[in-house]
Coordinates of C-alpha atoms in Angstrom, one line a residue:
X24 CA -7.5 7.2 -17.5
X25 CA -9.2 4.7 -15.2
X26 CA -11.9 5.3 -13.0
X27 CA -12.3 4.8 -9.1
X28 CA -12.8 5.3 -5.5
X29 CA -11.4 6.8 -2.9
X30 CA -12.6 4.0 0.3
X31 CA -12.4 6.8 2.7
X32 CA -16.0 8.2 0.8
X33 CA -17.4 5.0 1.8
X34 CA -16.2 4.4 5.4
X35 CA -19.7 5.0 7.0
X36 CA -20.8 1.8 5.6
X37 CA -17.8 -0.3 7.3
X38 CA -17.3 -3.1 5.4
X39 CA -14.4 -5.0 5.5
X40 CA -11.6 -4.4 2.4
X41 CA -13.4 -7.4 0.2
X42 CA -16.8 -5.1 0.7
X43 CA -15.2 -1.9 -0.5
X44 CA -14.2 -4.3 -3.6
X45 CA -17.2 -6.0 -4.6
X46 CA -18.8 -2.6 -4.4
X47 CA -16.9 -1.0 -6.5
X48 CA -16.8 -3.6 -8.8
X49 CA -20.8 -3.7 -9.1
X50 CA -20.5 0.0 -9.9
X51 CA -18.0 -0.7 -12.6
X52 CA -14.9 1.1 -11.5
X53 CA -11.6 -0.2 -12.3
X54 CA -9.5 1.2 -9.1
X55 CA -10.0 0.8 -5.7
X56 CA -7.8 3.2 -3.5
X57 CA -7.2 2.3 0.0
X58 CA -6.1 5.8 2.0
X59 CA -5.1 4.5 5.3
X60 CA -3.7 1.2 6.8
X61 CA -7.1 1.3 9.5
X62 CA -9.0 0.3 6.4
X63 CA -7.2 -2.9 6.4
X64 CA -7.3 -5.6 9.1
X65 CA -4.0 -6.1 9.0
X66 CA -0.1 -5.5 7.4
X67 CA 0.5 -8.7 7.2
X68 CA 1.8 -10.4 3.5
X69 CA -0.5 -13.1 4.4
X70 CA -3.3 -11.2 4.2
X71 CA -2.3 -8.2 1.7
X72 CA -1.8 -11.5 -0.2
X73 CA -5.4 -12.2 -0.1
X74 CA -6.5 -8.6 -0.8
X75 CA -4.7 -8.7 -3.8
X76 CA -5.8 -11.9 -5.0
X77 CA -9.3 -11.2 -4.5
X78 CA -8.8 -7.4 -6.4
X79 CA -7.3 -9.3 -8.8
X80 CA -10.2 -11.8 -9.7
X81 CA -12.4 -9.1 -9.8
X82 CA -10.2 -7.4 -12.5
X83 CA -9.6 -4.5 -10.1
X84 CA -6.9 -2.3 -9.4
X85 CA -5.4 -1.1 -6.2
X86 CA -3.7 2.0 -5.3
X87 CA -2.7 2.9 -1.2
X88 CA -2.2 5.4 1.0
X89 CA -1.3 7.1 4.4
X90 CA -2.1 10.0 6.4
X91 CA 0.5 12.8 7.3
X92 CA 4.3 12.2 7.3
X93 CA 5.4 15.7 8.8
X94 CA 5.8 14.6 12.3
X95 CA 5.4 18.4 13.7
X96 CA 1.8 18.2 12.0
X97 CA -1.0 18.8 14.0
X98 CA -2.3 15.6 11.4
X99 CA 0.6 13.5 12.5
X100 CA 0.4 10.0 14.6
X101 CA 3.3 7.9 15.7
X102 CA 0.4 5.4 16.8
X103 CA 2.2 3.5 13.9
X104 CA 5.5 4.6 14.6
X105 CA 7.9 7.3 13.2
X106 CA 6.9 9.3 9.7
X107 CA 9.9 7.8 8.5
X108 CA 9.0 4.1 9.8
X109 CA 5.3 4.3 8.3
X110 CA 6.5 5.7 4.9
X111 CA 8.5 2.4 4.8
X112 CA 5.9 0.2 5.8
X113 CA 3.1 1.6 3.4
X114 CA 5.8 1.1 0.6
X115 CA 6.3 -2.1 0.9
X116 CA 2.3 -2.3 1.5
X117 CA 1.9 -0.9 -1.8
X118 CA 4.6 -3.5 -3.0
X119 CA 2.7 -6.5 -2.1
X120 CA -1.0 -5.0 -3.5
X121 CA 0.8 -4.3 -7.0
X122 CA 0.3 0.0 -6.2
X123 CA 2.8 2.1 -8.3
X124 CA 1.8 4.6 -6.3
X125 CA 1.2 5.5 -2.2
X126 CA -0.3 8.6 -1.3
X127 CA 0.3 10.5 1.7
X128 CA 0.4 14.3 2.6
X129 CA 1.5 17.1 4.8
X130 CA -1.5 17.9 7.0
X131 CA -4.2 20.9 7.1
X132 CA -4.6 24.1 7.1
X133 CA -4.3 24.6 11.2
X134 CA -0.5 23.6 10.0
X135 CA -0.2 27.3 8.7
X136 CA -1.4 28.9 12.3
X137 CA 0.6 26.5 14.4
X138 CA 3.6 28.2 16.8
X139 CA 6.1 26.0 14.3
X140 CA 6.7 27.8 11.0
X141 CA 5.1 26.2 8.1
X142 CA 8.0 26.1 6.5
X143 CA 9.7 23.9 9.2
X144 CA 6.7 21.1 8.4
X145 CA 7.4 21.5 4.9
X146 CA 11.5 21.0 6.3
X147 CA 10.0 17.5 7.6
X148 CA 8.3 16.4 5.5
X149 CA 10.8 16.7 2.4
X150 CA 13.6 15.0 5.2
X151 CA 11.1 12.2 5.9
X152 CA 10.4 11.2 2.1
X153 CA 13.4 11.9 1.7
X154 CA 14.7 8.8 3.6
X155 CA 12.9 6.5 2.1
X156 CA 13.8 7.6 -1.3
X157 CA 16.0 4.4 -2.2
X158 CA 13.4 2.0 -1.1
X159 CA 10.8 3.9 -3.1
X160 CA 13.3 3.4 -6.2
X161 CA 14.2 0.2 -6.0
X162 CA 10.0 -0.5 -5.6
X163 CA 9.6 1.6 -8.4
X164 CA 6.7 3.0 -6.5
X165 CA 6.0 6.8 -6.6
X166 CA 5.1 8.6 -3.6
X167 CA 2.1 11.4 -4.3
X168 CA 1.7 14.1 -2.2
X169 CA -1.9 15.2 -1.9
X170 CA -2.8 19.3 -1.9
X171 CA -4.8 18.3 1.1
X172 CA -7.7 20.4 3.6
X173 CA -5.9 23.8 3.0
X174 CA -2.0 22.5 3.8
X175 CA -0.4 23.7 0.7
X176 CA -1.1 26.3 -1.9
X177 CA -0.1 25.2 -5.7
X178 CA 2.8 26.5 -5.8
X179 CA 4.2 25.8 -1.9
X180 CA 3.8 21.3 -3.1
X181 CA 5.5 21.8 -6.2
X182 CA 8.5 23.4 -4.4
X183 CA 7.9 20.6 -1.8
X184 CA 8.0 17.9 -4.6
X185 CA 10.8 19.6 -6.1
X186 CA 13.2 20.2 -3.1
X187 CA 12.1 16.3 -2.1
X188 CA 13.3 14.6 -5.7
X189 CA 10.6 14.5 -8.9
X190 CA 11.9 11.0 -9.6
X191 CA 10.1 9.6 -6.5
X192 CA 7.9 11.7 -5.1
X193 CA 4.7 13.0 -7.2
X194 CA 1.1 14.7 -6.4
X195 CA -1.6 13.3 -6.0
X196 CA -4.0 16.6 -6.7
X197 CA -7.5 16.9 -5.0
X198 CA -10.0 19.3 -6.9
X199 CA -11.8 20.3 -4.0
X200 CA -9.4 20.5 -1.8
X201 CA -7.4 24.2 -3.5
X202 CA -11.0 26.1 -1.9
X203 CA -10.0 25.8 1.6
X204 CA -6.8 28.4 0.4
X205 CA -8.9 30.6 -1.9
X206 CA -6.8 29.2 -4.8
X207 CA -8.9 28.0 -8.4
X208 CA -8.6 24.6 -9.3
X209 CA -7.0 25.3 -12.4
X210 CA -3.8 27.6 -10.7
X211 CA -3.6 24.6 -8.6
X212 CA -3.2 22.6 -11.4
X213 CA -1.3 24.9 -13.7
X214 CA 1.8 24.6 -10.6
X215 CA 1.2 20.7 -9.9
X216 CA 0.3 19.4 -13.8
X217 CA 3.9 18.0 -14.9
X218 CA 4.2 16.1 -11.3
X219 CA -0.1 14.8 -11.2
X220 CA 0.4 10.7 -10.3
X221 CA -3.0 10.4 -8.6
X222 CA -5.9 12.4 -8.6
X223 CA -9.2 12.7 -6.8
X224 CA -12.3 14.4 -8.1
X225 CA -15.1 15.2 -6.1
X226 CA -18.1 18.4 -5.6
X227 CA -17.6 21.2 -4.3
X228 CA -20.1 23.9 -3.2
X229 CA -19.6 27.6 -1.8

């Protein structure tokens, strides 16, 4: 297992991507994970190029991300364009940075007490991975679904990641995250252990 960070528990400092990599690598991580395309200055291969290069002199690793790909989520933008469209894009983003992986997720818990049925985000957001599940192949990337703010109980993503395909899509399992549904870590991890591709750690108090 190698170590790292999650940028997004660094963002009040606001470095640029090259800060968030020399820290990490004065700190002695191995992995630098990048959870949103906002923490990059741009998409382009030029640059991703660079970010890569430059991760990769340092002797570090990079894993990627996005936010929500339901598009009835009350976490959803299309200020990037369709769920469908930004799965896509972050794919091949994860392509170019040498990620196996690309993290996104449903939403929160305010998903659960919205007018639309949870069930119906869970609906779209197995139809949107879904239709990027050849591109994700032939990458060879896996995408990991994070148990994220209360969305999904345990058992509720590993139906999700089973109904979407287990040959592309994965979890990527937050420990803090199962205590905004009442739900132990370790239930949480008993459902989600066989499909775990990612994983953040992190305290949590009550």
């Amino acid at each position: 297992m190698k170590l790292g960070v999650d940028v997004f528990s660094l963002r009040f400092n606001e470095w640029d991507a090259f800060g968030y990599l020399d820290y990490a690598k004065s700190i002695g991580l191995e992995v630098v994970m990048f959870p949103d395309p906002d923490f990059f200055e741009s998409l382009d291969d030029d640059y991703l190029g660079r970010v890569k290069s430059y991760a990769d002199d340092l002797g570090l690793e990079l894993e990627v991300g996005m936010y929500s790909c339901c598009s009835t989520s009350t976490s959803f933008s299309n200020r990037r364009g369709t769920a469908v469209e930004q799965l896509s894009t972050m794919l091949h983003v994860a392509d170019v940075l040498g990620s196996r992986v690309m993290r996104t997720l449903l939403g929160s818990n305010a998903d659960r007490r919205t007018e639309t049925p949870l069930s119906t985000h869970i609906a779209n957001t197995i139809s949107a991975l879904q239709a990027v599940r050849d591109q994700a192949m032939d990458l060879g990337i896996k995408i990991a679904v994070e148990n994220h703010a209360g969305d999904l109980l345990g058992s509720e993503l590993k139906a999700l990641v089973e109904e979407a395909g287990p040959a592309f899509v994965g979890v990527c399992i937050d420990s803090g995250n199962p205590l905004w549904m009442g739900e132990s870590p370790y239930v949480t991890l008993d459902h989600l252990a066989p499909y775990v591709v990612m994983s953040h750690i992190r305290d949590t108090a009550i």
